[in-house]
Amino acid sequence: MAATAPAKDIKIVPRHVAIIMDGNGRWAKERGLPRTEGHRQGAETVRRVTEACGDIGVEYLTLYAFSSENWKRPKREVDALMRLLEQFLRKKTPEMREQNIRLQAIGRLHDLPKTCQEQLHRSIESTSQNSGLTLILALSYGGREEILDGVKSLIESIERGHLDKGMVDTDVFSKHLYTRYYPDPDLLIRTSGELRLSNFLLWQVSYAEFYITPKLWPDFDKEDFFEAVREYGRRQRRFGGV
Ligand code: IPE
Ligand code: IPE
Ligand code: MG
C-alpha cells in the first residue's frame, strides 16, 4: 500500500509506544461540534495509529483512553465515552483478529459499566491467540492507583509467605503492577501540547523518551506518528550512564 512507503526510512523502532490521546474536546470545539464528536473522530485515529504500528513493527502500544480522573466529567460525556468504547470494541474486534492484534486492558476495569466490561472481556478473549501488535487500552486508569494496588498486592504476597520482604526490589515490584506482562514504554507521545503526565504510567515512564505535539488527537495521522518515531531514533538514551 502507498501509505506505508513514508516509513521505509525508519530504522530504529521503539518496542513499546504509549500515547496520551488528548485534544478531542478542543478539536470539536474548533468546529462548533459537541465534544462527543471529537471522541468519535479520536476513535478513527486509533485505527490509523495501530496500522502505523503494524507498518514498522512496534510490539506494544498503550493508549490512555480514560483516566481515573475522567469520571469527574459531566455524566453525559462519561456515558457517551463508555458507549463509544463498547461500540469501538464490538466493531473493531473482527478487524483486530484479521490484523493479528492482541487486545489487552489495564486500569480498574471493574469500575466500567457492566456491558462494557463484558464486551471488553469478549474482545480480549477473542484476540488472545494473536501474535502481532499488543494493543493495551488504559481504562479507568490512574498511575497512583496502580501503584497503590501494587503495594496492596505486594503486602498480600508477603503476608501469605510467598515473598520475603528483603527480596523486594524494583523488578519484583514491577511484577505487581497492571503492566507486569509488558516491557516499559520506550516512547511516550502526548497530543495537543499539554506538558504533563496526567497520572499516566508514572512508574513505567522513568526512562521513556517524551514527544509532545500540538496536533489534536483527531488530526494526528500516520505521518505524525512516524515523525515521532523518527525523533525517537535521533535521541540518545543514556539510562543514567555516560
Ligand atoms: C482526550 O480528549 C480524551 C479523553 C480524555 C477521554 P479530551 O476530551 O481531554 O479533549 P480536550 O483536552 O478537552 O481537548
Ligand atoms: C489525559 O487527558 C487522560 C486521557 C487522555 C485519557 P486529560 O484531558 O484528562 O488530562 P488533563 O485534565 O488535561 O490533565
Ligand atoms: Mg484533555
PDB file of C-alpha atoms and ligand atoms in Angstrom:
ATOM      1  CA  MET A   1       0.000   0.000   0.000  1.00  0.00           C
ATOM      2  CA  ALA A   2       1.259   3.505  -0.833  1.00  0.00           C
ATOM      3  CA  ALA A   3       0.537   4.674   2.719  1.00  0.00           C
ATOM      4  CA  THR A   4       3.347   2.523   4.113  1.00  0.00           C
ATOM      5  CA  ALA A   5       6.070   3.991   1.862  1.00  0.00           C
ATOM      6  CA  PRO A   6       6.960   7.060   4.010  1.00  0.00           C
ATOM      7  CA  ALA A   7       8.004   4.785   6.886  1.00  0.00           C
ATOM      8  CA  LYS A   8      10.658   2.958   4.867  1.00  0.00           C
ATOM      9  CA  ASP A   9      13.426   5.182   6.238  1.00  0.00           C
ATOM     10  CA  ILE A  10      12.636   4.247   9.837  1.00  0.00           C
ATOM     11  CA  LYS A  11      15.418   2.044  11.183  1.00  0.00           C
ATOM     12  CA  ILE A  12      15.089   2.462  14.939  1.00  0.00           C
ATOM     13  CA  VAL A  13      11.719   1.233  16.153  1.00  0.00           C
ATOM     14  CA  PRO A  14      10.574   1.618  19.760  1.00  0.00           C
ATOM     15  CA  ARG A  15       9.375  -1.691  21.132  1.00  0.00           C
ATOM     16  CA  HIS A  16       6.652  -0.068  23.249  1.00  0.00           C
ATOM     17  CA  VAL A  17       4.885   3.209  22.447  1.00  0.00           C
ATOM     18  CA  ALA A  18       2.477   4.788  24.950  1.00  0.00           C
ATOM     19  CA  ILE A  19       0.153   7.622  23.939  1.00  0.00           C
ATOM     20  CA  ILE A  20      -1.820  10.211  25.898  1.00  0.00           C
ATOM     21  CA  MET A  21      -4.572  10.779  23.336  1.00  0.00           C
ATOM     22  CA  ASP A  22      -5.560  14.342  24.162  1.00  0.00           C
ATOM     23  CA  GLY A  23      -7.448  17.144  22.412  1.00  0.00           C
ATOM     24  CA  ASN A  24     -10.715  15.566  21.282  1.00  0.00           C
ATOM     25  CA  GLY A  25     -12.781  18.232  23.045  1.00  0.00           C
ATOM     26  CA  ARG A  26     -10.775  21.126  21.588  1.00  0.00           C
ATOM     27  CA  TRP A  27     -10.992  19.583  18.108  1.00  0.00           C
ATOM     28  CA  ALA A  28     -14.783  19.501  18.381  1.00  0.00           C
ATOM     29  CA  LYS A  29     -14.988  22.992  19.886  1.00  0.00           C
ATOM     30  CA  GLU A  30     -12.993  24.460  16.989  1.00  0.00           C
ATOM     31  CA  ARG A  31     -15.689  23.134  14.686  1.00  0.00           C
ATOM     32  CA  GLY A  32     -18.668  24.077  16.816  1.00  0.00           C
ATOM     33  CA  LEU A  33     -19.428  20.393  17.363  1.00  0.00           C
ATOM     34  CA  PRO A  34     -20.300  18.555  20.587  1.00  0.00           C
ATOM     35  CA  ARG A  35     -17.282  17.099  22.452  1.00  0.00           C
ATOM     36  CA  THR A  36     -18.563  13.599  21.716  1.00  0.00           C
ATOM     37  CA  GLU A  37     -17.945  14.191  18.029  1.00  0.00           C
ATOM     38  CA  GLY A  38     -14.291  14.762  18.890  1.00  0.00           C
ATOM     39  CA  HIS A  39     -14.207  11.451  20.727  1.00  0.00           C
ATOM     40  CA  ARG A  40     -15.792   9.730  17.733  1.00  0.00           C
ATOM     41  CA  GLN A  41     -13.102  11.139  15.429  1.00  0.00           C
ATOM     42  CA  GLY A  42     -10.498  10.178  18.005  1.00  0.00           C
ATOM     43  CA  ALA A  43     -11.536   6.556  17.649  1.00  0.00           C
ATOM     44  CA  GLU A  44     -10.670   6.800  13.937  1.00  0.00           C
ATOM     45  CA  THR A  45      -7.182   7.983  14.861  1.00  0.00           C
ATOM     46  CA  VAL A  46      -6.760   4.836  16.961  1.00  0.00           C
ATOM     47  CA  ARG A  47      -7.283   2.756  13.841  1.00  0.00           C
ATOM     48  CA  ARG A  48      -4.676   4.771  11.884  1.00  0.00           C
ATOM     49  CA  VAL A  49      -2.116   4.578  14.646  1.00  0.00           C
ATOM     50  CA  THR A  50      -2.474   0.837  15.224  1.00  0.00           C
ATOM     51  CA  GLU A  51      -1.990   0.387  11.494  1.00  0.00           C
ATOM     52  CA  ALA A  52       1.136   2.576  11.598  1.00  0.00           C
ATOM     53  CA  CYS A  53       2.495   0.428  14.444  1.00  0.00           C
ATOM     54  CA  GLY A  54       1.957  -2.634  12.283  1.00  0.00           C
ATOM     55  CA  ASP A  55       3.787  -0.983   9.359  1.00  0.00           C
ATOM     56  CA  ILE A  56       7.013  -0.535  11.306  1.00  0.00           C
ATOM     57  CA  GLY A  57       6.821  -3.435  13.754  1.00  0.00           C
ATOM     58  CA  VAL A  58       6.070  -1.793  17.116  1.00  0.00           C
ATOM     59  CA  GLU A  59       5.324  -4.653  19.537  1.00  0.00           C
ATOM     60  CA  TYR A  60       3.291  -2.859  22.242  1.00  0.00           C
ATOM     61  CA  LEU A  61       1.012   0.163  22.016  1.00  0.00           C
ATOM     62  CA  THR A  62      -0.596   1.518  25.191  1.00  0.00           C
ATOM     63  CA  LEU A  63      -3.361   4.070  24.723  1.00  0.00           C
ATOM     64  CA  TYR A  64      -4.634   6.271  27.557  1.00  0.00           C
ATOM     65  CA  ALA A  65      -8.337   6.129  26.780  1.00  0.00           C
ATOM     66  CA  PHE A  66      -9.962   7.036  30.107  1.00  0.00           C
ATOM     67  CA  SER A  67      -8.297   8.176  33.318  1.00  0.00           C
ATOM     68  CA  SER A  68      -9.327   7.699  36.962  1.00  0.00           C
ATOM     69  CA  GLU A  69      -9.952  11.452  36.983  1.00  0.00           C
ATOM     70  CA  ASN A  70     -12.108  11.437  33.841  1.00  0.00           C
ATOM     71  CA  TRP A  71     -15.023  10.129  35.962  1.00  0.00           C
ATOM     72  CA  LYS A  72     -15.313  13.745  37.161  1.00  0.00           C
ATOM     73  CA  ARG A  73     -16.594  14.847  33.747  1.00  0.00           C
ATOM     74  CA  PRO A  74     -20.308  15.536  33.183  1.00  0.00           C
ATOM     75  CA  LYS A  75     -22.302  12.307  33.256  1.00  0.00           C
ATOM     76  CA  ARG A  76     -23.433  12.892  29.692  1.00  0.00           C
ATOM     77  CA  GLU A  77     -19.860  12.879  28.420  1.00  0.00           C
ATOM     78  CA  VAL A  78     -18.842   9.873  30.525  1.00  0.00           C
ATOM     79  CA  ASP A  79     -21.852   7.912  29.276  1.00  0.00           C
ATOM     80  CA  ALA A  80     -21.060   8.827  25.679  1.00  0.00           C
ATOM     81  CA  LEU A  81     -17.431   7.742  26.124  1.00  0.00           C
ATOM     82  CA  MET A  82     -18.475   4.388  27.584  1.00  0.00           C
ATOM     83  CA  ARG A  83     -20.929   3.811  24.742  1.00  0.00           C
ATOM     84  CA  LEU A  84     -18.253   4.725  22.230  1.00  0.00           C
ATOM     85  CA  LEU A  85     -15.800   2.319  23.840  1.00  0.00           C
ATOM     86  CA  GLU A  86     -18.290  -0.524  23.677  1.00  0.00           C
ATOM     87  CA  GLN A  87     -19.138   0.250  20.037  1.00  0.00           C
ATOM     88  CA  PHE A  88     -15.470   0.560  19.158  1.00  0.00           C
ATOM     89  CA  LEU A  89     -14.700  -2.834  20.653  1.00  0.00           C
ATOM     90  CA  ARG A  90     -17.672  -4.522  19.029  1.00  0.00           C
ATOM     91  CA  LYS A  91     -16.851  -3.108  15.610  1.00  0.00           C
ATOM     92  CA  LYS A  92     -13.066  -3.425  15.749  1.00  0.00           C
ATOM     93  CA  THR A  93     -12.693  -6.904  17.201  1.00  0.00           C
ATOM     94  CA  PRO A  94     -13.094  -8.711  13.843  1.00  0.00           C
ATOM     95  CA  GLU A  95     -10.548  -6.266  12.340  1.00  0.00           C
ATOM     96  CA  MET A  96      -8.144  -6.872  15.196  1.00  0.00           C
ATOM     97  CA  ARG A  97      -8.479 -10.605  14.595  1.00  0.00           C
ATOM     98  CA  GLU A  98      -7.664 -10.096  10.915  1.00  0.00           C
ATOM     99  CA  GLN A  99      -4.711  -7.833  11.668  1.00  0.00           C
ATOM    100  CA  ASN A 100      -3.264 -10.223  14.256  1.00  0.00           C
ATOM    101  CA  ILE A 101      -3.662  -7.633  17.053  1.00  0.00           C
ATOM    102  CA  ARG A 102      -3.867  -8.893  20.632  1.00  0.00           C
ATOM    103  CA  LEU A 103      -6.040  -6.665  22.809  1.00  0.00           C
ATOM    104  CA  GLN A 104      -5.282  -6.119  26.492  1.00  0.00           C
ATOM    105  CA  ALA A 105      -6.508  -3.622  29.097  1.00  0.00           C
ATOM    106  CA  ILE A 106      -5.107  -2.028  32.259  1.00  0.00           C
ATOM    107  CA  GLY A 107      -6.847   0.001  34.951  1.00  0.00           C
ATOM    108  CA  ARG A 108      -9.619  -0.524  37.475  1.00  0.00           C
ATOM    109  CA  LEU A 109     -11.714  -2.306  34.878  1.00  0.00           C
ATOM    110  CA  HIS A 110     -14.423  -3.279  37.363  1.00  0.00           C
ATOM    111  CA  ASP A 111     -15.374   0.447  37.508  1.00  0.00           C
ATOM    112  CA  LEU A 112     -16.587   0.291  33.896  1.00  0.00           C
ATOM    113  CA  PRO A 113     -20.278  -0.289  33.142  1.00  0.00           C
ATOM    114  CA  LYS A 114     -21.161  -3.988  33.152  1.00  0.00           C
ATOM    115  CA  THR A 115     -21.888  -4.254  29.419  1.00  0.00           C
ATOM    116  CA  CYS A 116     -18.602  -2.520  28.662  1.00  0.00           C
ATOM    117  CA  GLN A 117     -16.688  -4.952  30.843  1.00  0.00           C
ATOM    118  CA  GLU A 118     -18.378  -7.896  29.155  1.00  0.00           C
ATOM    119  CA  GLN A 119     -17.566  -6.625  25.662  1.00  0.00           C
ATOM    120  CA  LEU A 120     -14.008  -5.871  26.730  1.00  0.00           C
ATOM    121  CA  HIS A 121     -13.507  -9.391  28.027  1.00  0.00           C
ATOM    122  CA  ARG A 122     -15.019 -10.885  24.878  1.00  0.00           C
ATOM    123  CA  SER A 123     -12.672  -8.810  22.716  1.00  0.00           C
ATOM    124  CA  ILE A 124      -9.637  -9.703  24.829  1.00  0.00           C
ATOM    125  CA  GLU A 125     -10.572 -13.373  24.750  1.00  0.00           C
ATOM    126  CA  SER A 126     -11.180 -13.490  21.022  1.00  0.00           C
ATOM    127  CA  THR A 127      -7.824 -11.854  20.193  1.00  0.00           C
ATOM    128  CA  SER A 128      -5.790 -13.649  22.851  1.00  0.00           C
ATOM    129  CA  GLN A 129      -4.114 -16.039  20.403  1.00  0.00           C
ATOM    130  CA  ASN A 130      -2.845 -13.257  18.135  1.00  0.00           C
ATOM    131  CA  SER A 131       0.895 -12.771  17.916  1.00  0.00           C
ATOM    132  CA  GLY A 132       1.245  -9.315  16.288  1.00  0.00           C
ATOM    133  CA  LEU A 133       0.882  -5.926  17.967  1.00  0.00           C
ATOM    134  CA  THR A 134      -0.277  -5.981  21.596  1.00  0.00           C
ATOM    135  CA  LEU A 135      -2.752  -3.107  21.964  1.00  0.00           C
ATOM    136  CA  ILE A 136      -3.223  -2.141  25.608  1.00  0.00           C
ATOM    137  CA  LEU A 137      -6.117   0.156  26.498  1.00  0.00           C
ATOM    138  CA  ALA A 138      -5.755   2.114  29.737  1.00  0.00           C
ATOM    139  CA  LEU A 139      -9.301   2.383  31.082  1.00  0.00           C
ATOM    140  CA  SER A 140     -10.304   3.909  34.387  1.00  0.00           C
ATOM    141  CA  TYR A 141      -6.548   4.016  34.740  1.00  0.00           C
ATOM    142  CA  GLY A 142      -4.505   6.089  37.158  1.00  0.00           C
ATOM    143  CA  GLY A 143      -0.784   5.687  37.810  1.00  0.00           C
ATOM    144  CA  ARG A 144      -1.105   6.423  41.530  1.00  0.00           C
ATOM    145  CA  GLU A 145      -3.995   3.979  41.863  1.00  0.00           C
ATOM    146  CA  GLU A 146      -1.942   1.343  40.048  1.00  0.00           C
ATOM    147  CA  ILE A 147       0.984   1.837  42.422  1.00  0.00           C
ATOM    148  CA  LEU A 148      -1.358   1.569  45.414  1.00  0.00           C
ATOM    149  CA  ASP A 149      -2.922  -1.610  44.041  1.00  0.00           C
ATOM    150  CA  GLY A 150       0.607  -2.913  43.512  1.00  0.00           C
ATOM    151  CA  VAL A 151       1.583  -2.139  47.107  1.00  0.00           C
ATOM    152  CA  LYS A 152      -1.510  -3.979  48.373  1.00  0.00           C
ATOM    153  CA  SER A 153      -0.760  -6.987  46.191  1.00  0.00           C
ATOM    154  CA  LEU A 154       2.843  -6.992  47.392  1.00  0.00           C
ATOM    155  CA  ILE A 155       1.793  -6.899  51.060  1.00  0.00           C
ATOM    156  CA  GLU A 156      -0.603  -9.775  50.421  1.00  0.00           C
ATOM    157  CA  SER A 157       2.181 -11.867  48.879  1.00  0.00           C
ATOM    158  CA  ILE A 158       4.407 -11.184  51.881  1.00  0.00           C
ATOM    159  CA  GLU A 159       1.620 -11.976  54.374  1.00  0.00           C
ATOM    160  CA  ARG A 160       0.876 -15.248  52.622  1.00  0.00           C
ATOM    161  CA  GLY A 161       4.505 -16.184  52.820  1.00  0.00           C
ATOM    162  CA  HIS A 162       5.000 -16.214  49.014  1.00  0.00           C
ATOM    163  CA  LEU A 163       7.563 -13.436  49.193  1.00  0.00           C
ATOM    164  CA  ASP A 164      10.245 -12.320  51.609  1.00  0.00           C
ATOM    165  CA  LYS A 165      10.315  -8.588  52.413  1.00  0.00           C
ATOM    166  CA  GLY A 166      14.073  -8.489  51.862  1.00  0.00           C
ATOM    167  CA  MET A 167      13.608  -9.696  48.278  1.00  0.00           C
ATOM    168  CA  VAL A 168      11.544  -6.695  47.206  1.00  0.00           C
ATOM    169  CA  ASP A 169      13.333  -4.618  44.596  1.00  0.00           C
ATOM    170  CA  THR A 170      12.162  -2.633  41.560  1.00  0.00           C
ATOM    171  CA  ASP A 171      11.883  -5.762  39.369  1.00  0.00           C
ATOM    172  CA  VAL A 172       9.804  -7.598  41.971  1.00  0.00           C
ATOM    173  CA  PHE A 173       7.553  -4.585  42.485  1.00  0.00           C
ATOM    174  CA  SER A 174       7.048  -4.226  38.705  1.00  0.00           C
ATOM    175  CA  LYS A 175       5.555  -7.718  38.750  1.00  0.00           C
ATOM    176  CA  HIS A 176       2.752  -6.425  40.990  1.00  0.00           C
ATOM    177  CA  LEU A 177       1.661  -3.679  38.602  1.00  0.00           C
ATOM    178  CA  TYR A 178      -1.097  -3.955  35.963  1.00  0.00           C
ATOM    179  CA  THR A 179       1.694  -3.799  33.369  1.00  0.00           C
ATOM    180  CA  ARG A 180       3.588  -6.826  34.726  1.00  0.00           C
ATOM    181  CA  TYR A 181       3.436  -8.651  31.382  1.00  0.00           C
ATOM    182  CA  TYR A 182       4.761  -5.769  29.270  1.00  0.00           C
ATOM    183  CA  PRO A 183       8.117  -4.026  28.901  1.00  0.00           C
ATOM    184  CA  ASP A 184       8.295  -0.343  29.942  1.00  0.00           C
ATOM    185  CA  PRO A 185       7.398   2.192  27.225  1.00  0.00           C
ATOM    186  CA  ASP A 186      10.325   3.461  25.144  1.00  0.00           C
ATOM    187  CA  LEU A 187       8.442   6.381  23.641  1.00  0.00           C
ATOM    188  CA  LEU A 188       5.653   8.426  25.223  1.00  0.00           C
ATOM    189  CA  ILE A 189       3.621  10.639  22.888  1.00  0.00           C
ATOM    190  CA  ARG A 190       1.152  13.289  24.047  1.00  0.00           C
ATOM    191  CA  THR A 191      -1.010  15.139  21.557  1.00  0.00           C
ATOM    192  CA  SER A 192      -2.467  18.658  21.890  1.00  0.00           C
ATOM    193  CA  GLY A 193       0.511  20.247  23.563  1.00  0.00           C
ATOM    194  CA  GLU A 194      -0.010  19.789  27.290  1.00  0.00           C
ATOM    195  CA  LEU A 195       3.276  19.277  29.158  1.00  0.00           C
ATOM    196  CA  ARG A 196       2.108  16.871  31.853  1.00  0.00           C
ATOM    197  CA  LEU A 197       1.627  13.184  32.594  1.00  0.00           C
ATOM    198  CA  SER A 198      -1.930  13.417  33.968  1.00  0.00           C
ATOM    199  CA  ASN A 199      -1.410  10.328  36.135  1.00  0.00           C
ATOM    200  CA  PHE A 200      -0.334   8.081  33.241  1.00  0.00           C
ATOM    201  CA  LEU A 201       2.140   5.197  33.800  1.00  0.00           C
ATOM    202  CA  LEU A 202       4.030   7.100  36.494  1.00  0.00           C
ATOM    203  CA  TRP A 203       6.287   4.185  37.391  1.00  0.00           C
ATOM    204  CA  GLN A 204       6.824   2.844  33.875  1.00  0.00           C
ATOM    205  CA  VAL A 205       7.894   6.003  32.018  1.00  0.00           C
ATOM    206  CA  SER A 206      11.007   6.570  34.156  1.00  0.00           C
ATOM    207  CA  TYR A 207      13.230   6.259  31.089  1.00  0.00           C
ATOM    208  CA  ALA A 208      10.792   6.766  28.233  1.00  0.00           C
ATOM    209  CA  GLU A 209      11.542   9.427  25.641  1.00  0.00           C
ATOM    210  CA  PHE A 210       8.821  12.116  25.612  1.00  0.00           C
ATOM    211  CA  TYR A 211       7.376  13.517  22.396  1.00  0.00           C
ATOM    212  CA  ILE A 212       4.767  16.261  22.675  1.00  0.00           C
ATOM    213  CA  THR A 213       2.978  17.562  19.596  1.00  0.00           C
ATOM    214  CA  PRO A 214       0.492  20.452  19.355  1.00  0.00           C
ATOM    215  CA  LYS A 215      -1.655  18.388  16.951  1.00  0.00           C
ATOM    216  CA  LEU A 216      -5.033  17.472  18.397  1.00  0.00           C
ATOM    217  CA  TRP A 217      -5.662  13.723  18.626  1.00  0.00           C
ATOM    218  CA  PRO A 218      -8.382  13.568  15.914  1.00  0.00           C
ATOM    219  CA  ASP A 219      -5.927  15.290  13.487  1.00  0.00           C
ATOM    220  CA  PHE A 220      -2.983  13.053  14.357  1.00  0.00           C
ATOM    221  CA  ASP A 221      -2.185  10.873  11.341  1.00  0.00           C
ATOM    222  CA  LYS A 222       0.218   8.126  10.359  1.00  0.00           C
ATOM    223  CA  GLU A 223       2.867  10.586   9.193  1.00  0.00           C
ATOM    224  CA  ASP A 224       2.703  12.384  12.564  1.00  0.00           C
ATOM    225  CA  PHE A 225       3.235   9.050  14.252  1.00  0.00           C
ATOM    226  CA  PHE A 226       6.206   8.223  12.026  1.00  0.00           C
ATOM    227  CA  GLU A 227       7.663  11.668  12.737  1.00  0.00           C
ATOM    228  CA  ALA A 228       7.514  10.928  16.476  1.00  0.00           C
ATOM    229  CA  VAL A 229       9.282   7.616  15.858  1.00  0.00           C
ATOM    230  CA  ARG A 230      11.970   9.306  13.735  1.00  0.00           C
ATOM    231  CA  GLU A 231      12.560  11.830  16.502  1.00  0.00           C
ATOM    232  CA  TYR A 232      12.837   8.913  18.952  1.00  0.00           C
ATOM    233  CA  GLY A 233      15.513   7.416  16.690  1.00  0.00           C
ATOM    234  CA  ARG A 234      17.564  10.624  16.949  1.00  0.00           C
ATOM    235  CA  ARG A 235      17.530  10.665  20.750  1.00  0.00           C
ATOM    236  CA  GLN A 236      20.465   9.381  22.722  1.00  0.00           C
ATOM    237  CA  ARG A 237      19.213   7.232  25.574  1.00  0.00           C
ATOM    238  CA  ARG A 238      21.646   7.016  28.453  1.00  0.00           C
ATOM    239  CA  PHE A 239      19.670   5.475  31.310  1.00  0.00           C
ATOM    240  CA  GLY A 240      21.811   7.356  33.777  1.00  0.00           C
ATOM    241  CA  GLY A 241      25.063   6.161  32.244  1.00  0.00           C
ATOM    242  CA  VAL A 242      27.537   8.148  30.191  1.00  0.00           C
TER     243      VAL A 242
HETATM  244  C1  IPE B   1      -8.976  13.197  25.293  1.00  0.00           C
HETATM  245  O1  IPE B   1      -9.564  14.364  24.836  1.00  0.00           O
HETATM  246  C2  IPE B   1      -9.979  12.086  25.505  1.00  0.00           C
HETATM  247  C3  IPE B   1     -10.234  11.771  26.913  1.00  0.00           C
HETATM  248  C4  IPE B   1      -9.633  12.315  27.938  1.00  0.00           C
HETATM  249  C5  IPE B   1     -11.233  10.765  27.153  1.00  0.00           C
HETATM  250  P1  IPE B   1     -10.208  15.426  25.813  1.00  0.00           P
HETATM  251  O2  IPE B   1     -11.643  15.102  25.989  1.00  0.00           O
HETATM  252  O3  IPE B   1      -9.423  15.531  27.063  1.00  0.00           O
HETATM  253  O4  IPE B   1     -10.055  16.742  24.947  1.00  0.00           O
HETATM  254  P2  IPE B   1      -9.655  18.189  25.446  1.00  0.00           P
HETATM  255  O5  IPE B   1      -8.395  18.054  26.229  1.00  0.00           O
HETATM  256  O6  IPE B   1     -10.792  18.689  26.271  1.00  0.00           O
HETATM  257  O7  IPE B   1      -9.465  18.969  24.194  1.00  0.00           O
HETATM  258  C1  IPE B   2      -5.495  12.622  29.975  1.00  0.00           C
HETATM  259  O1  IPE B   2      -6.165  13.658  29.373  1.00  0.00           O
HETATM  260  C2  IPE B   2      -6.371  11.398  30.004  1.00  0.00           C
HETATM  261  C3  IPE B   2      -6.603  10.743  28.727  1.00  0.00           C
HETATM  262  C4  IPE B   2      -6.065  11.089  27.597  1.00  0.00           C
HETATM  263  C5  IPE B   2      -7.491   9.615  28.786  1.00  0.00           C
HETATM  264  P1  IPE B   2      -6.986  14.733  30.232  1.00  0.00           P
HETATM  265  O2  IPE B   2      -7.570  15.677  29.246  1.00  0.00           O
HETATM  266  O3  IPE B   2      -7.918  14.047  31.133  1.00  0.00           O
HETATM  267  O4  IPE B   2      -5.848  15.405  31.100  1.00  0.00           O
HETATM  268  P2  IPE B   2      -5.791  16.833  31.783  1.00  0.00           P
HETATM  269  O5  IPE B   2      -7.076  17.017  32.529  1.00  0.00           O
HETATM  270  O6  IPE B   2      -5.649  17.841  30.680  1.00  0.00           O
HETATM  271  O7  IPE B   2      -4.574  16.791  32.648  1.00  0.00           O
HETATM  272 MG    MG B   3      -7.860  16.706  27.638  1.00  0.00          MG
END
